Short mmCIF file of C-alpha atoms in Angstrom, two decimals:
data_model
loop_
_atom_site.label_atom_id
_atom_site.label_comp_id
_atom_site.label_asym_id
_atom_site.label_seq_id
_atom_site.Cartn_x
_atom_site.Cartn_y
_atom_site.Cartn_z
CA MET A 73 -19.66 -11.92 25.47
CA GLN A 74 -21.98 -10.91 22.64
CA ASP A 75 -23.57 -12.53 19.59
CA ALA A 76 -21.28 -12.07 16.59
CA GLN A 77 -22.28 -10.41 13.34
CA ILE A 78 -20.49 -10.70 10.03
CA PHE A 79 -19.77 -8.33 7.17
CA TYR A 80 -17.72 -8.68 3.98
CA ASP A 81 -16.43 -6.66 1.04
CA THR A 82 -13.74 -6.66 -1.66
CA LEU A 83 -11.02 -4.10 -2.28
CA GLU A 84 -9.42 -3.80 -5.70
CA VAL A 85 -5.82 -2.59 -5.51
CA SER A 86 -3.66 -1.52 -8.47
CA LEU A 87 -0.03 -2.48 -8.09
CA ALA A 88 3.06 -1.90 -10.23
CA VAL A 89 5.57 -4.56 -11.32
CA GLY A 90 6.76 -6.42 -8.22
CA PRO A 91 7.92 -6.06 -5.68
CA ASP A 92 5.41 -3.25 -5.24
CA ILE A 93 3.93 -2.39 -1.84
CA GLN A 94 0.72 -0.40 -1.26
CA ASP A 95 -0.91 0.79 1.95
CA ILE A 96 -4.56 -0.34 2.21
CA THR A 97 -5.16 0.88 5.78
CA PRO A 98 -7.38 3.84 4.77
CA GLU A 99 -9.68 1.57 2.73
CA LEU A 100 -9.84 -1.05 5.50
CA SER A 101 -10.51 1.63 8.13
CA ASN A 102 -13.37 2.98 6.03
CA LEU A 103 -14.93 -0.46 5.81
CA VAL A 104 -14.65 -0.92 9.58
CA ARG A 105 -16.29 2.45 10.19
CA GLN A 106 -19.18 1.63 7.85
CA THR A 107 -19.96 -1.65 9.61
CA ARG A 108 -20.30 0.13 12.99
CA ILE A 109 -18.66 -2.99 14.49
CA ALA A 110 -17.29 -1.89 17.87
CA TYR A 111 -15.27 -4.99 18.76
CA GLY A 112 -14.16 -7.92 16.65
CA VAL A 113 -11.61 -8.96 14.06
CA LEU A 114 -10.91 -8.16 10.41
CA CYS A 115 -9.57 -11.02 8.27
CA ALA A 116 -8.15 -10.20 4.85
CA ASN A 117 -6.60 -12.33 2.12
CA ALA A 118 -4.92 -11.52 -1.19
CA VAL A 119 -6.51 -13.36 -4.12
CA GLY A 120 -3.85 -14.80 -6.45
CA SER A 121 -0.67 -16.75 -5.81
CA THR A 122 1.81 -13.89 -6.38
CA GLY A 123 0.37 -11.43 -3.84
CA SER A 124 0.75 -11.20 -0.06
CA LEU A 125 -0.35 -9.20 2.98
CA THR A 126 1.58 -8.02 6.04
CA THR A 127 2.00 -4.88 8.18
CA ILE A 128 4.84 -2.34 8.10
CA GLU A 129 5.54 1.26 8.97
CA PHE A 130 4.56 2.62 5.57
CA GLU A 131 7.32 5.15 4.93
CA PRO A 132 9.64 5.20 1.88
CA GLY A 133 12.63 3.78 3.79
CA VAL A 134 10.91 0.64 5.10
CA VAL A 135 9.16 0.15 1.74
CA ALA A 136 12.54 0.18 -0.03
CA ASP A 137 14.13 -2.07 2.61
CA LEU A 138 11.35 -4.65 2.36
CA LYS A 139 11.50 -4.67 -1.45
CA ASP A 140 15.26 -5.32 -1.21
CA ALA A 141 14.69 -8.06 1.35
CA VAL A 142 12.09 -10.05 -0.60
CA ASP A 143 14.39 -9.88 -3.63
CA ARG A 144 17.21 -11.19 -1.44
CA TRP A 145 15.07 -14.04 0.01
CA ALA A 146 14.00 -15.23 -3.47
CA PRO A 147 16.11 -13.47 -6.11
CA LYS A 148 14.85 -12.90 -9.64
CA ARG A 149 18.19 -14.11 -11.04
CA MET A 150 18.02 -17.74 -9.99
CA THR A 151 16.86 -20.81 -11.89
CA TYR A 152 13.30 -21.76 -10.91
CA ALA A 153 11.62 -25.03 -11.92
CA HIS A 154 8.39 -23.08 -12.44
CA GLU A 155 10.01 -21.03 -15.20
CA LEU A 156 11.57 -24.03 -16.93
CA ALA A 157 8.02 -25.37 -17.39
CA TRP A 158 5.99 -22.18 -17.88
CA HIS A 159 8.51 -19.61 -19.22
CA ASP A 160 6.67 -16.70 -17.60
CA GLY A 161 9.69 -15.43 -15.67
CA ASN A 162 7.93 -15.22 -12.31
CA GLY A 163 9.28 -18.20 -10.36
CA HIS A 164 10.68 -15.85 -7.72
CA SER A 165 7.24 -14.18 -7.39
CA HIS A 166 5.60 -17.44 -6.37
CA VAL A 167 8.26 -18.24 -3.77
CA GLN A 168 8.22 -14.73 -2.29
CA ALA A 169 4.42 -14.70 -1.96
CA ALA A 170 4.32 -18.15 -0.31
CA LEU A 171 6.94 -16.93 2.18
CA MET A 172 5.13 -13.71 3.11
CA GLY A 173 1.72 -15.39 3.29
CA PRO A 174 -1.69 -14.50 1.81
CA SER A 175 -3.61 -13.45 4.91
CA ILE A 176 -3.66 -11.40 8.09
CA SER A 177 -6.13 -10.73 10.89
CA ILE A 178 -6.28 -7.47 12.84
CA ALA A 179 -8.41 -6.71 15.91
CA ILE A 180 -11.15 -4.07 15.84
CA ARG A 181 -11.54 -2.01 19.02
CA ASP A 182 -13.85 1.02 19.45
CA ASN A 183 -14.82 0.72 15.77
CA ARG A 184 -11.17 1.12 14.67
CA LEU A 185 -8.44 -1.24 13.45
CA ARG A 186 -6.14 -1.88 16.42
CA LEU A 187 -2.76 -1.20 14.81
CA GLY A 188 0.24 0.65 16.19
CA THR A 189 0.54 4.36 15.43
CA TRP A 190 3.23 3.63 12.84
CA GLN A 191 1.82 0.34 11.59
CA GLN A 192 -0.08 -0.04 8.32
CA VAL A 193 -1.59 -2.99 6.48
CA VAL A 194 0.08 -3.43 3.09
CA VAL A 195 -0.47 -5.60 0.05
CA ILE A 196 2.60 -6.72 -1.88
CA ASN A 197 2.60 -7.57 -5.57
CA HIS A 198 5.45 -10.01 -6.20
CA ASP A 199 4.58 -10.65 -9.86
CA ASN A 200 6.78 -9.55 -12.75
CA ARG A 201 3.94 -7.53 -14.25
CA ALA A 202 1.53 -4.89 -12.95
CA ARG A 203 -1.57 -6.42 -11.37
CA ARG A 204 -4.99 -5.34 -10.17
CA ARG A 205 -5.52 -7.51 -7.08
CA PRO A 206 -8.72 -8.29 -5.21
CA ILE A 207 -8.33 -8.26 -1.43
CA GLU A 208 -11.19 -10.07 0.30
CA VAL A 209 -12.17 -8.59 3.66
CA THR A 210 -14.33 -10.35 6.25
CA ILE A 211 -15.26 -8.64 9.52
CA VAL A 212 -16.66 -10.56 12.49
CA GLY A 213 -17.72 -8.60 15.54
CA THR A 214 -20.36 -6.97 17.65
CA VAL A 215 -21.80 -3.47 17.71
CA LYS A 216 -21.71 -3.42 21.52
CA SER A 217 -18.81 -3.88 23.95
CA ASN A 218 -18.31 -6.85 26.33
CA MET B 202 -24.80 -7.55 8.17
CA GLN B 203 -25.98 -10.95 9.41
CA ASP B 204 -25.70 -13.03 12.56
CA ALA B 205 -22.65 -15.27 12.32
CA GLN B 206 -22.69 -19.03 12.61
CA ILE B 207 -19.73 -21.27 13.31
CA PHE B 208 -18.62 -24.69 12.13
CA TYR B 209 -15.47 -26.71 12.73
CA ASP B 210 -13.73 -29.90 11.63
CA THR B 211 -10.31 -31.58 11.48
CA LEU B 212 -8.39 -32.77 8.42
CA GLU B 213 -5.73 -35.44 8.77
CA VAL B 214 -2.99 -35.09 6.15
CA SER B 215 -0.23 -37.62 5.44
CA LEU B 216 3.07 -36.02 4.51
CA ALA B 217 6.46 -37.43 3.51
CA VAL B 218 9.82 -36.47 5.01
CA GLY B 219 10.15 -32.66 4.86
CA PRO B 220 10.05 -30.47 3.11
CA ASP B 221 6.90 -32.06 1.72
CA ILE B 222 4.03 -29.96 0.38
CA GLN B 223 0.43 -31.18 -0.07
CA ASP B 224 -2.61 -29.44 -1.55
CA ILE B 225 -5.58 -29.46 0.86
CA THR B 226 -7.87 -27.22 -1.22
CA PRO B 227 -10.22 -30.04 -2.30
CA GLU B 228 -10.80 -31.12 1.31
CA LEU B 229 -11.30 -27.52 2.50
CA SER B 230 -13.68 -26.82 -0.40
CA ASN B 231 -15.73 -29.88 0.51
CA LEU B 232 -16.05 -28.69 4.10
CA VAL B 233 -17.16 -25.25 2.94
CA ARG B 234 -19.78 -26.76 0.64
CA GLN B 235 -21.14 -28.96 3.45
CA THR B 236 -21.61 -26.02 5.82
CA ARG B 237 -23.75 -24.16 3.23
CA ILE B 238 -22.04 -20.99 4.52
CA ALA B 239 -22.52 -18.40 1.76
CA TYR B 240 -20.23 -15.67 3.10
CA GLY B 241 -17.59 -15.71 5.80
CA VAL B 242 -14.07 -16.80 6.53
CA LEU B 243 -12.22 -20.09 6.94
CA CYS B 244 -9.39 -20.18 9.51
CA ALA B 245 -7.01 -23.14 9.51
CA ASN B 246 -3.97 -24.01 11.61
CA ALA B 247 -1.43 -26.80 11.46
CA VAL B 248 -1.14 -28.70 14.76
CA GLY B 249 2.52 -29.36 15.65
CA SER B 250 5.59 -27.13 15.64
CA THR B 251 7.17 -28.49 12.44
CA GLY B 252 4.22 -27.91 10.08
CA SER B 253 2.99 -24.78 8.32
CA LEU B 254 0.26 -23.46 6.02
CA THR B 255 0.40 -21.06 3.07
CA THR B 256 -0.96 -20.73 -0.48
CA ILE B 257 0.85 -21.44 -3.77
CA GLU B 258 0.11 -22.37 -7.37
CA PHE B 259 0.23 -26.11 -6.76
CA GLU B 260 2.17 -27.31 -9.81
CA PRO B 261 5.41 -29.36 -9.69
CA GLY B 262 7.66 -26.40 -10.55
CA VAL B 263 6.51 -24.12 -7.73
CA VAL B 264 6.45 -27.06 -5.32
CA ALA B 265 10.12 -27.82 -6.13
CA ASP B 266 11.07 -24.13 -5.95
CA LEU B 267 9.46 -23.65 -2.55
CA LYS B 268 11.11 -26.80 -1.17
CA ASP B 269 14.48 -25.44 -2.36
CA ALA B 270 13.74 -22.07 -0.81
CA VAL B 271 12.79 -23.29 2.68
CA ASP B 272 15.97 -25.39 2.67
CA ARG B 273 17.92 -22.28 1.71
CA TRP B 274 16.28 -20.13 4.42
CA ALA B 275 17.06 -22.69 7.17
CA PRO B 276 19.45 -25.33 5.81
CA LYS B 277 19.60 -28.84 7.20
CA ARG B 278 23.42 -28.69 7.28
CA MET B 279 23.87 -26.03 9.93
CA THR B 280 24.45 -26.33 13.66
CA TYR B 281 21.23 -25.82 15.62
CA ALA B 282 21.08 -25.39 19.41
CA HIS B 283 17.90 -27.51 19.40
CA GLU B 284 19.84 -30.50 18.05
CA LEU B 285 22.71 -30.11 20.50
CA ALA B 286 20.16 -30.62 23.29
CA TRP B 287 17.70 -33.06 21.73
CA HIS B 288 19.73 -34.92 19.04
CA ASP B 289 16.66 -35.42 16.84
CA GLY B 290 18.17 -33.77 13.78
CA ASN B 291 15.25 -31.44 13.11
CA GLY B 292 16.50 -28.03 14.24
CA HIS B 293 16.02 -26.69 10.71
CA SER B 294 12.41 -28.01 10.71
CA HIS B 295 11.47 -25.87 13.71
CA VAL B 296 13.00 -22.72 12.25
CA GLN B 297 11.40 -23.24 8.82
CA ALA B 298 7.93 -23.82 10.32
CA ALA B 299 8.15 -20.73 12.57
CA LEU B 300 9.10 -18.67 9.51
CA MET B 301 6.27 -19.91 7.29
CA GLY B 302 3.68 -19.67 10.07
CA PRO B 303 1.04 -22.11 11.39
CA SER B 304 -2.17 -20.44 10.19
CA ILE B 305 -4.05 -18.80 7.35
CA SER B 306 -7.52 -17.35 6.80
CA ILE B 307 -9.33 -17.37 3.48
CA ALA B 308 -12.61 -15.64 2.62
CA ILE B 309 -15.72 -17.64 1.66
CA ARG B 310 -17.91 -16.10 -1.05
CA ASP B 311 -20.93 -17.76 -2.71
CA ASN B 312 -20.23 -20.91 -0.66
CA ARG B 313 -16.71 -21.21 -2.14
CA LEU B 314 -13.19 -20.45 -0.94
CA ARG B 315 -12.18 -17.14 -2.51
CA LEU B 316 -8.78 -18.08 -3.94
CA GLY B 317 -7.24 -17.19 -7.27
CA THR B 318 -7.70 -19.61 -10.17
CA TRP B 319 -4.12 -20.83 -9.74
CA GLN B 320 -3.92 -20.53 -5.96
CA GLN B 321 -4.19 -23.50 -3.62
CA VAL B 322 -3.96 -23.91 0.15
CA VAL B 323 -1.02 -26.15 1.06
CA VAL B 324 0.31 -27.74 4.21
CA ILE B 325 4.06 -28.13 4.52
CA ASN B 326 5.79 -30.78 6.61
CA HIS B 327 9.21 -29.47 7.62
CA ASP B 328 10.08 -32.41 9.88
CA ASN B 329 12.84 -34.91 9.11
CA ARG B 330 10.39 -37.80 9.24
CA ALA B 331 7.03 -38.55 7.64
CA ARG B 332 4.12 -37.14 9.64
CA ARG B 333 0.36 -37.43 9.78
CA ARG B 334 -0.72 -33.89 10.65
CA PRO B 335 -4.06 -32.64 11.96
CA ILE B 336 -5.22 -29.40 10.37
CA GLU B 337 -7.90 -27.68 12.43
CA VAL B 338 -10.50 -25.83 10.37
CA THR B 339 -12.94 -23.25 11.77
CA ILE B 340 -15.51 -21.57 9.55
CA VAL B 341 -17.40 -18.43 10.61
CA GLY B 342 -20.09 -17.09 8.32
CA THR B 343 -23.68 -16.74 7.32
CA VAL B 344 -25.94 -18.75 5.06
CA LYS B 345 -27.38 -15.56 3.52
CA SER B 346 -25.70 -12.64 1.75
CA ASN B 347 -25.40 -9.03 3.06
CA MET C 169 -23.66 -25.35 13.28
CA GLN C 170 -24.22 -22.86 16.12
CA ASP C 171 -24.63 -19.11 16.52
CA ALA C 172 -21.23 -17.55 17.14
CA GLN C 173 -20.34 -15.43 20.13
CA ILE C 174 -17.40 -13.06 20.41
CA PHE C 175 -15.01 -12.10 23.19
CA TYR C 176 -11.92 -9.88 23.25
CA ASP C 177 -9.06 -8.84 25.52
CA THR C 178 -5.55 -7.38 25.48
CA LEU C 179 -2.33 -8.91 26.77
CA GLU C 180 0.61 -6.71 27.67
CA VAL C 181 3.95 -8.47 27.18
CA SER C 182 7.34 -7.19 28.33
CA LEU C 183 10.15 -8.04 25.95
CA ALA C 184 13.90 -7.43 26.00
CA VAL C 185 15.98 -5.91 23.18
CA GLY C 186 15.28 -7.86 19.99
CA PRO C 187 15.25 -10.44 18.89
CA ASP C 188 13.49 -11.51 22.08
CA ILE C 189 10.93 -14.31 22.11
CA GLN C 190 8.31 -14.86 24.82
CA ASP C 191 5.75 -17.65 25.28
CA ILE C 192 2.20 -16.28 25.68
CA THR C 193 0.41 -19.64 25.62
CA PRO C 194 -0.44 -19.67 29.35
CA GLU C 195 -2.08 -16.23 29.12
CA LEU C 196 -3.99 -17.14 25.96
CA SER C 197 -5.12 -20.45 27.49
CA ASN C 198 -6.41 -18.60 30.55
CA LEU C 199 -8.46 -16.27 28.36
CA VAL C 200 -9.93 -19.21 26.46
CA ARG C 201 -10.88 -20.94 29.70
CA GLN C 202 -12.57 -17.81 31.05
CA THR C 203 -14.74 -17.39 27.94
CA ARG C 204 -16.11 -20.94 28.31
CA ILE C 205 -16.01 -21.09 24.49
CA ALA C 206 -16.04 -24.80 23.60
CA TYR C 207 -15.35 -24.53 19.86
CA GLY C 208 -14.11 -21.67 17.76
CA VAL C 209 -11.01 -19.73 16.85
CA LEU C 210 -8.63 -17.32 18.59
CA CYS C 211 -7.17 -14.52 16.47
CA ALA C 212 -4.26 -12.52 17.87
CA ASN C 213 -2.19 -9.65 16.49
CA ALA C 214 0.88 -7.82 17.73
CA VAL C 215 0.36 -4.05 17.93
CA GLY C 216 3.36 -2.14 16.54
CA SER C 217 5.44 -2.59 13.40
CA THR C 218 8.47 -4.25 15.02
CA GLY C 219 6.68 -7.17 16.70
CA SER C 220 5.42 -10.48 15.33
CA LEU C 221 3.57 -13.66 16.29
CA THR C 222 4.19 -17.31 15.38
CA THR C 223 4.34 -20.74 17.03
CA ILE C 224 7.43 -22.75 18.07
CA GLU C 225 8.45 -25.45 20.48
CA PHE C 226 9.37 -23.05 23.28
CA GLU C 227 12.62 -24.56 24.56
CA PRO C 228 15.98 -22.73 24.80
CA GLY C 229 17.44 -24.45 21.72
CA VAL C 230 14.68 -23.48 19.28
CA VAL C 231 14.50 -19.99 20.83
CA ALA C 232 18.24 -19.50 20.17
CA ASP C 233 17.98 -20.98 16.66
CA LEU C 234 15.07 -18.71 15.68
CA LYS C 235 16.86 -15.62 17.05
CA ASP C 236 19.89 -16.56 14.92
CA ALA C 237 17.69 -17.12 11.89
CA VAL C 238 15.82 -13.79 11.99
CA ASP C 239 19.17 -12.03 12.34
CA ARG C 240 20.40 -13.96 9.30
CA TRP C 241 17.28 -13.14 7.24
CA ALA C 242 17.58 -9.39 7.97
CA PRO C 243 20.95 -8.68 9.60
CA LYS C 244 21.50 -5.74 11.88
CA ARG C 245 24.76 -4.90 10.09
CA MET C 246 23.36 -3.91 6.70
CA THR C 247 22.48 -0.50 5.32
CA TYR C 248 18.75 0.19 5.55
CA ALA C 249 16.98 3.11 3.86
CA HIS C 250 14.81 3.46 6.97
CA GLU C 251 17.89 4.23 9.08
CA LEU C 252 19.33 6.73 6.59
CA ALA C 253 16.12 8.75 7.07
CA TRP C 254 15.28 8.13 10.73
CA HIS C 255 18.63 7.25 12.38
CA ASP C 256 16.96 4.99 14.94
CA GLY C 257 19.04 1.92 14.09
CA ASN C 258 16.09 -0.43 13.70
CA GLY C 259 15.77 -0.92 9.94
CA HIS C 260 16.37 -4.66 10.37
CA SER C 261 13.60 -4.80 13.00
CA HIS C 262 10.99 -3.55 10.54
CA VAL C 263 12.03 -6.01 7.84
CA GLN C 264 12.14 -8.97 10.26
CA ALA C 265 8.67 -8.20 11.66
CA ALA C 266 7.10 -7.81 8.20
CA LEU C 267 8.58 -11.18 7.24
CA MET C 268 7.31 -13.04 10.31
CA GLY C 269 3.89 -11.40 10.18
CA PRO C 270 1.75 -9.68 12.84
CA SER C 271 -1.04 -12.22 13.31
CA ILE C 272 -2.02 -15.83 13.85
CA SER C 273 -5.24 -17.78 14.35
CA ILE C 274 -5.50 -20.96 16.42
CA ALA C 275 -8.50 -23.26 16.75
CA ILE C 276 -10.29 -23.75 20.09
CA ARG C 277 -11.54 -27.27 20.79
CA ASP C 278 -13.07 -28.50 24.07
CA ASN C 279 -12.39 -25.07 25.59
CA ARG C 280 -8.64 -25.37 24.88
CA LEU C 281 -6.26 -23.96 22.26
CA ARG C 282 -5.68 -26.70 19.70
CA LEU C 283 -1.88 -26.69 19.54
CA GLY C 284 0.55 -29.58 19.39
CA THR C 285 1.97 -30.90 22.66
CA TRP C 286 5.27 -29.15 21.95
CA GLN C 287 3.87 -26.10 20.21
CA GLN C 288 3.54 -22.70 21.88
CA VAL C 289 2.36 -19.29 20.69
CA VAL C 290 5.18 -16.76 20.92
CA VAL C 291 5.55 -13.03 20.46
CA ILE C 292 8.81 -11.75 19.03
CA ASN C 293 10.22 -8.29 19.69
CA HIS C 294 12.44 -7.35 16.73
CA ASP C 295 13.12 -3.79 17.93
CA ASN C 296 16.55 -2.58 19.07
CA ARG C 297 15.15 -1.58 22.45
CA ALA C 298 13.07 -3.28 25.13
CA ARG C 299 9.34 -2.95 24.48
CA ARG C 300 6.07 -3.52 26.28
CA ARG C 301 3.81 -4.80 23.53
CA PRO C 302 0.03 -5.07 23.47
CA ILE C 303 -1.27 -8.28 21.91
CA GLU C 304 -4.92 -8.00 20.88
CA VAL C 305 -6.90 -11.22 21.26
CA THR C 306 -10.30 -11.88 19.68
CA ILE C 307 -12.15 -15.15 20.26
CA VAL C 308 -15.09 -16.24 18.10
CA GLY C 309 -16.92 -19.42 19.03
CA THR C 310 -19.75 -21.24 20.64
CA VAL C 311 -20.27 -22.63 24.13
CA LYS C 312 -21.78 -25.81 22.71
CA SER C 313 -20.43 -28.39 20.25
CA ASN C 314 -21.69 -28.98 16.67
#
């Protein structure tokens, strides 16, 4: 057991009209490397109520399948109470983002994110317009091992 | 990079028969302010297997839309194996809560939760009776900046 | 407020063809006890893009209901772009795991995981073959109370 240190930063990610899915693993891995944290955990959250974070195998097939699925779970072509009041056409975006969730946490081991070989951290834009989204990253860990 | 400090507390939230959705952002923001933590992360989890946490724009339209959606994803009027054994009528509640997930983590920046302007942290009661739910809050951070 | 300490370990969990759901609460509770951390938070993530973590009441009824539900949310018998490219028959597994999410965080209080009495942490294998999955566990906390 070691004393914990803390580090933080913000990523800015440009995303197309939703559902759009972007891989942020390279940027997160860079941050981890810079901190020199050997062991700990990275917590990240999407800022804004129509964005979400999860992990997938980031290849075109899974990206297409997940876009189809979020549209199936909360279809654009339904009546949403949010739209009746606000007329911004993104009722489905809010429901999709709440479902997927705004945050994840991934272990850091040997100064690297501990993901599977075919597992990447992705941000999803569910909004009906292109968005530049801040992703807040907080790293808690130690520079030495147990 | 700074040494990390830790703080914890419990919120008690009264919720109506599910799906009920309550905004706990004011309470969480108060806790953050009291800790004087400048930078770090807040982790929260709902205690009990029929509650969940996520973020939404907390306005009546989105609240209604999300209630409709969780009922669509795991409808009350289906046959659940849980109910055949336990006869408590809340099989759908368990499935909904497992889907939405018990926990979130949100960054703290400048002694404030780093959410979007129209993004609030909500607790959802999925149970078929009113519940008073403990939400456990753990804050890890530092009183100074990087 | 106390200085935070950090501890980490890996669980290896054997899971059958998905959807399979296993309770890892006893193993996590053992880790917490060993650290002697009184107050803090446990973060865990499933390594690999076809596994996920959540909490449920771990009894055969809910387990069966949640298996049914994930198969309903992303059915095996659909056409997935991932399978058209990779022919490994697990397109639904990727979509299910992204939906459920790879990570959770649970508070530690009095050297115990702060879950409900009928709430357990489970790992889900969504893959179409049996898998041995690493679960990375990071504990941040303090040996003394506030």
